[in-house]
């Protein structure tokens, strides 16, 4: 007969085996068409899953912990919260990697990099993604190398290093075609679309998004299709093609809400709020932004929170709420500087300049516009530079709000 301590260990071993089996079985669904059901399943069993993870860490079982976080990182990215996910990742990666399990460690670091970059820690993400690329190259894993290049291309876009983003993404696309992986080619095309958008090449961006959407649709990737439609709509919005943007966003929001992806839904909603602002429907825009800002603060996505604050400052200006606009623009600028988002920094500087223009402080506004123009020129944002040049003359002539 087993002693009580032995029986306890056996019970804990069974719980850990069950938890890892559940996590790994749900992992493909967290990136597939059954996303909402998979998220709900993790929600329901989360306390038991975390308990099993804690016991594995206490036991020093690095193989179990790495396999668990490699399977579940998308859950924290889309649902629970980036800070909690990063803490779990850190504990798993601090354990010794079992011999011969270097590829498993790389799988976990993919998730660690994604959670880091989505919380605004691009430097930390860069360390993870570059280490993943080294491991994949060393093992001769061509698919893994291609995925690592996709992640690095995306990260370069987030860092506003657009030439390098193009280089990494183009190499990723070429390798994806060589190995016949349409999913990875779609990632590369999406990266190229966002890069072209921020460079002000809107036609090129829409073509890349459209091509990526077609590949994703062929695979039944509804979430990916909705994300690419959001990218296309972002370009339409920036080009003031508002009807086209609204049509794409309405479809995207419906799909992302059905799938339970709060982060991407919030991004699509914020672009929809931008459409409303450009149409003069400030009340509709404000209702959207206040909802998405609360969501992004809860999740811990600083990039998206800063974007929402920039939109909210614009709504404040439209409503004549200069003090609120200054506060929201200042917080947006602070967040964007923290995460080294120079594209966003220029946007926030422009809305701060708009606050000064409405106060009749044209000279101070012009200084901020020039600072934004310098940033946009440095990163290669052609449309942004043109916007700054057009705003310079307005800064001295705009009357103050009474």
mmCIF file of C-alpha atoms in Angstrom:
data_model
loop_
_atom_site.group_PDB
_atom_site.id
_atom_site.type_symbol
_atom_site.label_atom_id
_atom_site.label_comp_id
_atom_site.label_asym_id
_atom_site.label_seq_id
_atom_site.Cartn_x
_atom_site.Cartn_y
_atom_site.Cartn_z
ATOM 1 C CA UNK A 1 0.000 0.000 0.000
ATOM 2 C CA UNK A 2 1.330 3.466 -0.954
ATOM 3 C CA UNK A 3 2.310 5.824 1.836
ATOM 4 C CA UNK A 4 0.367 9.122 2.122
ATOM 5 C CA UNK A 5 3.276 11.102 0.661
ATOM 6 C CA UNK A 6 3.502 8.681 -2.262
ATOM 7 C CA UNK A 7 -0.226 8.925 -2.889
ATOM 8 C CA UNK A 8 0.006 12.723 -2.851
ATOM 9 C CA UNK A 9 2.865 12.664 -5.354
ATOM 10 C CA UNK A 10 0.939 10.284 -7.601
ATOM 11 C CA UNK A 11 -2.103 12.571 -7.476
ATOM 12 C CA UNK A 12 0.033 15.606 -8.307
ATOM 13 C CA UNK A 13 1.701 13.728 -11.162
ATOM 14 C CA UNK A 14 -1.714 12.827 -12.583
ATOM 15 C CA UNK A 15 -2.873 16.423 -12.289
ATOM 16 C CA UNK A 16 0.233 17.682 -14.092
ATOM 17 C CA UNK A 17 -0.173 15.078 -16.827
ATOM 18 C CA UNK A 18 -3.831 16.074 -17.261
ATOM 19 C CA UNK A 19 -2.995 19.806 -17.305
ATOM 20 C CA UNK A 20 -0.248 19.463 -19.915
ATOM 21 C CA UNK A 21 -2.419 17.201 -22.065
ATOM 22 C CA UNK A 22 -5.236 19.771 -21.961
ATOM 23 C CA UNK A 23 -2.914 22.694 -22.700
ATOM 24 C CA UNK A 24 -1.234 21.015 -25.668
ATOM 25 C CA UNK A 25 -4.555 19.829 -27.101
ATOM 26 C CA UNK A 26 -5.942 23.378 -26.916
ATOM 27 C CA UNK A 27 -2.839 25.053 -28.396
ATOM 28 C CA UNK A 28 -3.811 24.570 -32.083
ATOM 29 C CA UNK A 29 -7.325 25.802 -31.311
ATOM 30 C CA UNK A 30 -5.949 29.020 -29.789
ATOM 31 C CA UNK A 31 -4.681 29.835 -33.278
ATOM 32 C CA UNK A 32 -7.571 28.357 -35.218
ATOM 33 C CA UNK A 33 -11.242 28.714 -36.037
ATOM 34 C CA UNK A 34 -12.341 27.391 -32.629
ATOM 35 C CA UNK A 35 -10.591 30.213 -30.794
ATOM 36 C CA UNK A 36 -13.515 31.308 -28.611
ATOM 37 C CA UNK A 37 -14.203 27.756 -27.391
ATOM 38 C CA UNK A 38 -10.512 27.250 -26.638
ATOM 39 C CA UNK A 39 -10.293 30.520 -24.697
ATOM 40 C CA UNK A 40 -13.398 29.550 -22.726
ATOM 41 C CA UNK A 41 -11.929 26.127 -21.961
ATOM 42 C CA UNK A 42 -8.761 27.696 -20.563
ATOM 43 C CA UNK A 43 -10.862 30.199 -18.606
ATOM 44 C CA UNK A 44 -12.835 27.372 -16.981
ATOM 45 C CA UNK A 45 -9.798 25.305 -15.986
ATOM 46 C CA UNK A 46 -7.379 28.150 -15.378
ATOM 47 C CA UNK A 47 -7.080 27.666 -11.564
ATOM 48 C CA UNK A 48 -6.242 23.978 -12.009
ATOM 49 C CA UNK A 49 -3.845 24.688 -14.867
ATOM 50 C CA UNK A 50 -2.005 27.339 -12.851
ATOM 51 C CA UNK A 51 -1.860 25.038 -9.823
ATOM 52 C CA UNK A 52 -0.262 22.334 -11.959
ATOM 53 C CA UNK A 53 2.188 24.880 -13.402
ATOM 54 C CA UNK A 54 3.160 26.068 -9.929
ATOM 55 C CA UNK A 55 3.857 22.496 -8.814
ATOM 56 C CA UNK A 56 5.969 21.855 -11.904
ATOM 57 C CA UNK A 57 8.041 24.971 -11.192
ATOM 58 C CA UNK A 58 8.452 23.987 -7.545
ATOM 59 C CA UNK A 59 9.634 20.563 -8.669
ATOM 60 C CA UNK A 60 12.068 22.121 -11.131
ATOM 61 C CA UNK A 61 10.452 20.322 -14.078
ATOM 62 C CA UNK A 62 11.721 22.563 -16.874
ATOM 63 C CA UNK A 63 10.472 20.346 -19.689
ATOM 64 C CA UNK A 64 6.897 20.397 -18.388
ATOM 65 C CA UNK A 65 6.931 24.151 -17.717
ATOM 66 C CA UNK A 66 8.366 25.013 -21.138
ATOM 67 C CA UNK A 67 5.846 22.790 -22.921
ATOM 68 C CA UNK A 68 3.015 24.387 -20.928
ATOM 69 C CA UNK A 69 3.928 28.011 -21.704
ATOM 70 C CA UNK A 70 4.667 27.177 -25.350
ATOM 71 C CA UNK A 71 1.111 25.823 -25.599
ATOM 72 C CA UNK A 72 -0.725 28.565 -23.698
ATOM 73 C CA UNK A 73 0.955 31.921 -24.390
ATOM 74 C CA UNK A 74 -1.749 32.994 -26.860
ATOM 75 C CA UNK A 75 -4.319 32.798 -24.060
ATOM 76 C CA UNK A 76 -2.567 35.521 -22.056
ATOM 77 C CA UNK A 77 -2.008 37.605 -25.165
ATOM 78 C CA UNK A 78 -5.647 37.560 -26.186
ATOM 79 C CA UNK A 79 -7.548 37.262 -22.955
ATOM 80 C CA UNK A 80 -6.043 37.223 -19.509
ATOM 81 C CA UNK A 81 -3.343 39.864 -19.438
ATOM 82 C CA UNK A 82 0.176 40.406 -20.678
ATOM 83 C CA UNK A 83 1.779 41.021 -17.275
ATOM 84 C CA UNK A 84 0.511 37.748 -15.833
ATOM 85 C CA UNK A 85 1.590 35.867 -18.938
ATOM 86 C CA UNK A 86 5.069 37.375 -18.823
ATOM 87 C CA UNK A 87 5.488 36.394 -15.169
ATOM 88 C CA UNK A 88 4.561 32.805 -16.009
ATOM 89 C CA UNK A 89 6.967 32.826 -18.968
ATOM 90 C CA UNK A 90 9.787 34.192 -16.827
ATOM 91 C CA UNK A 91 9.351 31.428 -14.245
ATOM 92 C CA UNK A 92 9.350 28.716 -16.909
ATOM 93 C CA UNK A 93 12.401 30.052 -18.757
ATOM 94 C CA UNK A 94 14.346 30.358 -15.489
ATOM 95 C CA UNK A 95 14.298 26.558 -15.124
ATOM 96 C CA UNK A 96 16.950 24.304 -16.626
ATOM 97 C CA UNK A 97 16.138 23.115 -20.136
ATOM 98 C CA UNK A 98 16.290 19.312 -20.392
ATOM 99 C CA UNK A 99 19.005 17.883 -22.620
ATOM 100 C CA UNK A 100 17.931 17.724 -26.235
ATOM 101 C CA UNK A 101 14.972 20.089 -25.695
ATOM 102 C CA UNK A 102 16.476 23.248 -27.187
ATOM 103 C CA UNK A 103 13.674 23.411 -29.768
ATOM 104 C CA UNK A 104 11.090 23.320 -26.969
ATOM 105 C CA UNK A 105 12.837 26.237 -25.273
ATOM 106 C CA UNK A 106 12.692 28.139 -28.572
ATOM 107 C CA UNK A 107 8.943 27.401 -28.789
ATOM 108 C CA UNK A 108 8.502 28.951 -25.343
ATOM 109 C CA UNK A 109 10.638 31.970 -26.237
ATOM 110 C CA UNK A 110 8.413 32.668 -29.245
ATOM 111 C CA UNK A 111 5.584 33.187 -26.776
ATOM 112 C CA UNK A 112 7.794 35.192 -24.421
ATOM 113 C CA UNK A 113 8.756 37.490 -27.278
ATOM 114 C CA UNK A 114 5.164 37.981 -28.366
ATOM 115 C CA UNK A 115 4.011 38.855 -24.846
ATOM 116 C CA UNK A 116 6.974 41.218 -24.407
ATOM 117 C CA UNK A 117 6.452 43.145 -27.640
ATOM 118 C CA UNK A 118 2.708 43.418 -27.130
ATOM 119 C CA UNK A 119 3.285 44.934 -23.694
ATOM 120 C CA UNK A 120 5.716 47.451 -25.210
ATOM 121 C CA UNK A 121 9.009 45.800 -24.227
ATOM 122 C CA UNK A 122 10.525 45.693 -27.715
ATOM 123 C CA UNK A 123 14.079 45.355 -26.371
ATOM 124 C CA UNK A 124 13.136 42.242 -24.411
ATOM 125 C CA UNK A 125 11.259 40.837 -27.387
ATOM 126 C CA UNK A 126 14.288 41.381 -29.611
ATOM 127 C CA UNK A 127 16.454 39.270 -27.287
ATOM 128 C CA UNK A 128 13.939 36.414 -27.369
ATOM 129 C CA UNK A 129 13.308 36.471 -31.129
ATOM 130 C CA UNK A 130 17.008 36.663 -32.022
ATOM 131 C CA UNK A 131 17.792 33.743 -29.724
ATOM 132 C CA UNK A 132 14.975 31.773 -31.335
ATOM 133 C CA UNK A 133 16.434 32.500 -34.780
ATOM 134 C CA UNK A 134 19.868 31.292 -33.615
ATOM 135 C CA UNK A 135 18.421 28.038 -32.273
ATOM 136 C CA UNK A 136 16.368 27.407 -35.411
ATOM 137 C CA UNK A 137 19.335 28.046 -37.718
ATOM 138 C CA UNK A 138 21.571 25.792 -35.633
ATOM 139 C CA UNK A 139 19.083 22.932 -35.808
ATOM 140 C CA UNK A 140 18.385 23.407 -39.529
ATOM 141 C CA UNK A 141 14.688 24.016 -38.898
ATOM 142 C CA UNK A 142 13.726 25.938 -42.059
ATOM 143 C CA UNK A 143 10.119 26.438 -40.985
ATOM 144 C CA UNK A 144 11.291 27.693 -37.584
ATOM 145 C CA UNK A 145 13.778 30.065 -39.231
ATOM 146 C CA UNK A 146 10.993 31.428 -41.450
ATOM 147 C CA UNK A 147 8.691 32.001 -38.475
ATOM 148 C CA UNK A 148 11.507 33.687 -36.550
ATOM 149 C CA UNK A 149 12.092 36.065 -39.473
ATOM 150 C CA UNK A 150 8.372 36.882 -39.486
ATOM 151 C CA UNK A 151 8.521 37.728 -35.788
ATOM 152 C CA UNK A 152 11.660 39.848 -36.251
ATOM 153 C CA UNK A 153 10.101 41.651 -39.227
ATOM 154 C CA UNK A 154 7.064 42.505 -37.128
ATOM 155 C CA UNK A 155 9.259 43.668 -34.282
ATOM 156 C CA UNK A 156 11.245 45.929 -36.616
ATOM 157 C CA UNK A 157 7.932 47.455 -37.722
ATOM 158 C CA UNK A 158 7.040 48.067 -34.076
ATOM 159 C CA UNK A 159 10.444 49.752 -33.628
ATOM 160 C CA UNK A 160 9.795 51.931 -36.722
ATOM 161 C CA UNK A 161 12.872 50.448 -38.405
ATOM 162 C CA UNK A 162 11.055 50.157 -41.699
ATOM 163 C CA UNK A 163 13.944 49.275 -44.069
ATOM 164 C CA UNK A 164 14.965 46.420 -41.771
ATOM 165 C CA UNK A 165 11.332 45.345 -41.404
ATOM 166 C CA UNK A 166 11.134 45.129 -45.193
ATOM 167 C CA UNK A 167 14.363 43.129 -45.403
ATOM 168 C CA UNK A 168 13.389 40.605 -42.736
ATOM 169 C CA UNK A 169 9.857 40.233 -44.085
ATOM 170 C CA UNK A 170 11.006 39.848 -47.694
ATOM 171 C CA UNK A 171 13.441 37.100 -46.646
ATOM 172 C CA UNK A 172 10.658 35.466 -44.658
ATOM 173 C CA UNK A 173 8.325 35.547 -47.652
ATOM 174 C CA UNK A 174 10.936 34.063 -49.979
ATOM 175 C CA UNK A 175 11.670 31.205 -47.561
ATOM 176 C CA UNK A 176 7.953 30.610 -46.989
ATOM 177 C CA UNK A 177 7.467 30.189 -50.729
ATOM 178 C CA UNK A 178 10.433 27.814 -50.935
ATOM 179 C CA UNK A 179 9.006 25.524 -48.260
ATOM 180 C CA UNK A 180 5.408 25.976 -49.458
ATOM 181 C CA UNK A 181 4.052 27.441 -46.211
ATOM 182 C CA UNK A 182 1.198 29.842 -47.025
ATOM 183 C CA UNK A 183 0.591 30.660 -43.356
ATOM 184 C CA UNK A 184 4.101 32.039 -42.975
ATOM 185 C CA UNK A 185 3.903 33.844 -46.312
ATOM 186 C CA UNK A 186 0.708 35.491 -45.054
ATOM 187 C CA UNK A 187 2.567 36.698 -41.947
ATOM 188 C CA UNK A 188 5.318 38.195 -44.108
ATOM 189 C CA UNK A 189 2.786 39.958 -46.330
ATOM 190 C CA UNK A 190 1.009 41.363 -43.290
ATOM 191 C CA UNK A 191 4.310 42.740 -41.996
ATOM 192 C CA UNK A 192 4.980 44.338 -45.369
ATOM 193 C CA UNK A 193 1.496 45.854 -45.341
ATOM 194 C CA UNK A 194 1.944 47.522 -41.955
ATOM 195 C CA UNK A 195 5.417 48.719 -42.935
ATOM 196 C CA UNK A 196 4.175 50.274 -46.171
ATOM 197 C CA UNK A 197 1.256 51.881 -44.296
ATOM 198 C CA UNK A 198 3.553 53.642 -41.844
ATOM 199 C CA UNK A 199 5.821 54.772 -44.678
ATOM 200 C CA UNK A 200 2.795 56.411 -46.290
ATOM 201 C CA UNK A 201 2.692 53.969 -49.228
ATOM 202 C CA UNK A 202 -1.017 53.246 -48.878
ATOM 203 C CA UNK A 203 -1.594 51.547 -52.244
ATOM 204 C CA UNK A 204 1.305 49.172 -51.603
ATOM 205 C CA UNK A 205 0.009 48.505 -48.098
ATOM 206 C CA UNK A 206 -3.488 47.620 -49.323
ATOM 207 C CA UNK A 207 -2.051 45.273 -51.957
ATOM 208 C CA UNK A 208 0.034 43.446 -49.334
ATOM 209 C CA UNK A 209 -2.883 43.232 -46.892
ATOM 210 C CA UNK A 210 -5.164 41.972 -49.656
ATOM 211 C CA UNK A 211 -2.693 39.259 -50.694
ATOM 212 C CA UNK A 212 -2.262 38.188 -47.083
ATOM 213 C CA UNK A 213 -6.025 38.132 -46.585
ATOM 214 C CA UNK A 214 -6.445 35.861 -49.608
ATOM 215 C CA UNK A 215 -3.894 33.361 -48.277
ATOM 216 C CA UNK A 216 -5.503 33.383 -44.834
ATOM 217 C CA UNK A 217 -8.999 32.962 -46.270
ATOM 218 C CA UNK A 218 -7.824 29.903 -48.224
ATOM 219 C CA UNK A 219 -6.779 28.323 -44.934
ATOM 220 C CA UNK A 220 -9.993 29.229 -43.131
ATOM 221 C CA UNK A 221 -8.154 31.669 -40.841
ATOM 222 C CA UNK A 222 -11.063 33.986 -40.011
ATOM 223 C CA UNK A 223 -9.138 35.830 -37.297
ATOM 224 C CA UNK A 224 -6.255 36.510 -39.678
ATOM 225 C CA UNK A 225 -8.648 37.672 -42.399
ATOM 226 C CA UNK A 226 -10.255 40.097 -39.937
ATOM 227 C CA UNK A 227 -6.818 41.402 -38.884
ATOM 228 C CA UNK A 228 -5.813 42.056 -42.494
ATOM 229 C CA UNK A 229 -9.137 43.788 -43.139
ATOM 230 C CA UNK A 230 -8.378 46.029 -40.165
ATOM 231 C CA UNK A 231 -5.012 46.877 -41.728
ATOM 232 C CA UNK A 232 -6.681 47.667 -45.052
ATOM 233 C CA UNK A 233 -9.258 49.829 -43.274
ATOM 234 C CA UNK A 234 -6.515 51.685 -41.392
ATOM 235 C CA UNK A 235 -5.070 52.687 -44.765
ATOM 236 C CA UNK A 236 -8.471 53.671 -46.134
ATOM 237 C CA UNK A 237 -9.033 55.797 -43.033
ATOM 238 C CA UNK A 238 -5.671 57.521 -43.374
ATOM 239 C CA UNK A 239 -6.544 58.212 -47.022
ATOM 240 C CA UNK A 240 -10.010 59.525 -45.992
ATOM 241 C CA UNK A 241 -11.825 56.721 -47.839
ATOM 242 C CA UNK A 242 -14.196 56.377 -44.939
ATOM 243 C CA UNK A 243 -17.002 54.294 -46.437
ATOM 244 C CA UNK A 244 -14.548 51.615 -47.553
ATOM 245 C CA UNK A 245 -12.919 51.628 -44.105
ATOM 246 C CA UNK A 246 -16.231 51.309 -42.270
ATOM 247 C CA UNK A 247 -17.363 48.368 -44.399
ATOM 248 C CA UNK A 248 -14.156 46.418 -43.736
ATOM 249 C CA UNK A 249 -14.150 47.269 -40.023
ATOM 250 C CA UNK A 250 -17.772 46.258 -39.459
ATOM 251 C CA UNK A 251 -16.994 42.793 -40.807
ATOM 252 C CA UNK A 252 -13.712 42.559 -38.870
ATOM 253 C CA UNK A 253 -15.212 43.600 -35.528
ATOM 254 C CA UNK A 254 -18.029 41.054 -35.898
ATOM 255 C CA UNK A 255 -15.578 38.206 -36.513
ATOM 256 C CA UNK A 256 -13.106 39.201 -33.794
ATOM 257 C CA UNK A 257 -15.912 39.584 -31.256
ATOM 258 C CA UNK A 258 -17.282 36.163 -32.156
ATOM 259 C CA UNK A 259 -13.817 34.675 -31.689
ATOM 260 C CA UNK A 260 -13.209 36.400 -28.358
ATOM 261 C CA UNK A 261 -9.973 38.197 -29.319
ATOM 262 C CA UNK A 262 -10.261 41.357 -27.239
ATOM 263 C CA UNK A 263 -6.950 42.875 -28.383
ATOM 264 C CA UNK A 264 -7.549 42.752 -32.114
ATOM 265 C CA UNK A 265 -11.210 43.679 -31.681
ATOM 266 C CA UNK A 266 -10.138 46.773 -29.749
ATOM 267 C CA UNK A 267 -7.682 47.784 -32.480
ATOM 268 C CA UNK A 268 -10.396 47.427 -35.133
ATOM 269 C CA UNK A 269 -12.794 49.441 -32.971
ATOM 270 C CA UNK A 270 -10.218 52.203 -32.529
ATOM 271 C CA UNK A 271 -9.815 52.513 -36.294
ATOM 272 C CA UNK A 272 -13.616 52.682 -36.465
ATOM 273 C CA UNK A 273 -13.479 55.483 -33.878
ATOM 274 C CA UNK A 274 -11.005 57.301 -36.132
ATOM 275 C CA UNK A 275 -13.526 56.996 -38.964
ATOM 276 C CA UNK A 276 -16.202 58.507 -36.717
ATOM 277 C CA UNK A 277 -13.913 61.399 -35.724
ATOM 278 C CA UNK A 278 -13.173 62.197 -39.343
ATOM 279 C CA UNK A 279 -16.933 62.282 -40.011
ATOM 280 C CA UNK A 280 -17.535 64.595 -37.073
ATOM 281 C CA UNK A 281 -19.425 62.019 -34.976
ATOM 282 C CA UNK A 282 -17.481 62.709 -31.808
ATOM 283 C CA UNK A 283 -19.990 61.094 -29.425
ATOM 284 C CA UNK A 284 -19.811 57.757 -31.262
ATOM 285 C CA UNK A 285 -16.025 57.923 -31.354
ATOM 286 C CA UNK A 286 -15.770 58.735 -27.647
ATOM 287 C CA UNK A 287 -17.999 55.810 -26.647
ATOM 288 C CA UNK A 288 -15.780 53.416 -28.599
ATOM 289 C CA UNK A 289 -12.487 54.835 -27.338
ATOM 290 C CA UNK A 290 -13.437 54.820 -23.664
ATOM 291 C CA UNK A 291 -14.349 51.125 -23.971
ATOM 292 C CA UNK A 292 -11.181 50.108 -25.812
ATOM 293 C CA UNK A 293 -8.913 52.167 -23.563
ATOM 294 C CA UNK A 294 -10.280 50.398 -20.488
ATOM 295 C CA UNK A 295 -9.738 47.044 -22.183
ATOM 296 C CA UNK A 296 -6.155 47.821 -23.157
ATOM 297 C CA UNK A 297 -5.302 49.137 -19.692
ATOM 298 C CA UNK A 298 -6.623 45.884 -18.197
ATOM 299 C CA UNK A 299 -4.686 43.708 -20.635
ATOM 300 C CA UNK A 300 -1.532 45.823 -20.360
ATOM 301 C CA UNK A 301 -1.067 46.652 -24.051
ATOM 302 C CA UNK A 302 0.736 50.001 -23.949
ATOM 303 C CA UNK A 303 0.916 50.445 -27.735
ATOM 304 C CA UNK A 304 -2.856 50.156 -28.086
ATOM 305 C CA UNK A 305 -3.531 52.222 -24.962
ATOM 306 C CA UNK A 306 -1.363 55.029 -26.346
ATOM 307 C CA UNK A 307 -3.202 54.850 -29.673
ATOM 308 C CA UNK A 308 -6.566 55.077 -27.893
ATOM 309 C CA UNK A 309 -5.384 58.047 -25.807
ATOM 310 C CA UNK A 310 -4.322 59.840 -29.003
ATOM 311 C CA UNK A 311 -7.803 59.316 -30.410
ATOM 312 C CA UNK A 312 -9.390 60.476 -27.148
ATOM 313 C CA UNK A 313 -7.340 63.679 -27.204
ATOM 314 C CA UNK A 314 -8.623 64.374 -30.711
ATOM 315 C CA UNK A 315 -12.200 63.828 -29.500
ATOM 316 C CA UNK A 316 -11.546 66.217 -26.611
ATOM 317 C CA UNK A 317 -10.326 68.899 -29.009
ATOM 318 C CA UNK A 318 -13.418 68.449 -31.174
ATOM 319 C CA UNK A 319 -15.575 68.948 -28.060
ATOM 320 C CA UNK A 320 -13.571 71.976 -26.925
ATOM 321 C CA UNK A 321 -12.190 70.166 -23.848
ATOM 322 C CA UNK A 322 -8.681 71.590 -24.043
ATOM 323 C CA UNK A 323 -7.519 70.547 -20.558
ATOM 324 C CA UNK A 324 -8.672 66.960 -21.131
ATOM 325 C CA UNK A 325 -7.045 66.955 -24.549
ATOM 326 C CA UNK A 326 -3.727 68.108 -23.089
ATOM 327 C CA UNK A 327 -3.858 65.417 -20.374
ATOM 328 C CA UNK A 328 -4.689 62.597 -22.761
ATOM 329 C CA UNK A 329 -2.168 63.741 -25.379
ATOM 330 C CA UNK A 330 0.554 63.976 -22.736
ATOM 331 C CA UNK A 331 -0.119 60.452 -21.473
ATOM 332 C CA UNK A 332 -0.184 59.133 -25.021
ATOM 333 C CA UNK A 333 3.156 60.789 -25.779
ATOM 334 C CA UNK A 334 4.687 59.435 -22.558
ATOM 335 C CA UNK A 335 3.636 55.858 -23.357
ATOM 336 C CA UNK A 336 4.867 56.086 -26.925
ATOM 337 C CA UNK A 337 8.252 57.343 -25.813
ATOM 338 C CA UNK A 338 8.470 54.579 -23.223
ATOM 339 C CA UNK A 339 8.036 51.919 -25.913
ATOM 340 C CA UNK A 340 10.089 53.804 -28.532
ATOM 341 C CA UNK A 341 7.154 54.107 -30.951
ATOM 342 C CA UNK A 342 8.392 56.991 -33.072
ATOM 343 C CA UNK A 343 5.500 56.789 -35.531
ATOM 344 C CA UNK A 344 3.098 57.170 -32.618
ATOM 345 C CA UNK A 345 5.285 59.786 -30.939
ATOM 346 C CA UNK A 346 4.893 62.004 -33.998
ATOM 347 C CA UNK A 347 1.105 61.511 -33.913
ATOM 348 C CA UNK A 348 0.977 62.515 -30.247
ATOM 349 C CA UNK A 349 3.152 65.563 -30.856
ATOM 350 C CA UNK A 350 0.771 66.659 -33.606
ATOM 351 C CA UNK A 351 -2.267 66.446 -31.342
ATOM 352 C CA UNK A 352 -0.374 68.362 -28.640
ATOM 353 C CA UNK A 353 0.345 70.999 -31.273
ATOM 354 C CA UNK A 354 -3.377 71.082 -32.048
ATOM 355 C CA UNK A 355 -4.077 71.835 -28.377
ATOM 356 C CA UNK A 356 -1.627 74.743 -28.509
ATOM 357 C CA UNK A 357 -3.155 76.032 -31.735
ATOM 358 C CA UNK A 358 -6.580 76.101 -30.110
ATOM 359 C CA UNK A 359 -5.083 78.099 -27.248
ATOM 360 C CA UNK A 360 -3.690 80.612 -29.745
ATOM 361 C CA UNK A 361 -0.068 79.565 -29.077
ATOM 362 C CA UNK A 362 0.949 79.264 -32.695
ATOM 363 C CA UNK A 363 4.711 79.562 -32.198
ATOM 364 C CA UNK A 364 4.807 76.776 -29.610
ATOM 365 C CA UNK A 365 2.588 74.636 -31.835
ATOM 366 C CA UNK A 366 4.931 75.150 -34.769
ATOM 367 C CA UNK A 367 7.859 73.898 -32.683
ATOM 368 C CA UNK A 368 6.038 70.650 -31.927
ATOM 369 C CA UNK A 369 5.011 70.241 -35.557
ATOM 370 C CA UNK A 370 8.660 70.638 -36.587
ATOM 371 C CA UNK A 371 9.672 68.005 -34.012
ATOM 372 C CA UNK A 372 7.046 65.643 -35.444
ATOM 373 C CA UNK A 373 8.192 66.417 -38.986
ATOM 374 C CA UNK A 374 11.783 65.536 -38.081
ATOM 375 C CA UNK A 375 10.686 62.184 -36.676
ATOM 376 C CA UNK A 376 8.538 61.415 -39.696
ATOM 377 C CA UNK A 377 11.297 62.349 -42.077
ATOM 378 C CA UNK A 378 13.760 60.124 -40.199
ATOM 379 C CA UNK A 379 11.516 57.045 -40.260
ATOM 380 C CA UNK A 380 10.361 57.630 -43.846
ATOM 381 C CA UNK A 381 6.681 58.474 -43.306
ATOM 382 C CA UNK A 382 5.916 60.409 -46.516
ATOM 383 C CA UNK A 383 2.271 61.178 -45.728
ATOM 384 C CA UNK A 384 3.208 62.256 -42.216
ATOM 385 C CA UNK A 385 5.767 64.732 -43.522
ATOM 386 C CA UNK A 386 3.160 66.197 -45.870
ATOM 387 C CA UNK A 387 0.684 66.505 -42.976
ATOM 388 C CA UNK A 388 3.294 68.394 -40.935
ATOM 389 C CA UNK A 389 4.016 70.799 -43.768
ATOM 390 C CA UNK A 390 0.293 71.506 -44.188
ATOM 391 C CA UNK A 391 -0.116 72.027 -40.438
ATOM 392 C CA UNK A 392 2.747 74.516 -40.142
ATOM 393 C CA UNK A 393 0.858 77.364 -41.803
ATOM 394 C CA UNK A 394 -2.303 76.603 -39.813
ATOM 395 C CA UNK A 395 -0.456 76.828 -36.490
ATOM 396 C CA UNK A 396 -0.020 80.590 -36.729
ATOM 397 C CA UNK A 397 -3.548 81.336 -37.942
ATOM 398 C CA UNK A 398 -5.850 79.133 -35.808
ATOM 399 C CA UNK A 399 -7.866 81.250 -33.352
ATOM 400 C CA UNK A 400 -7.949 80.281 -29.699
ATOM 401 C CA UNK A 401 -10.987 78.547 -28.248
ATOM 402 C CA UNK A 402 -13.113 80.819 -26.087
#
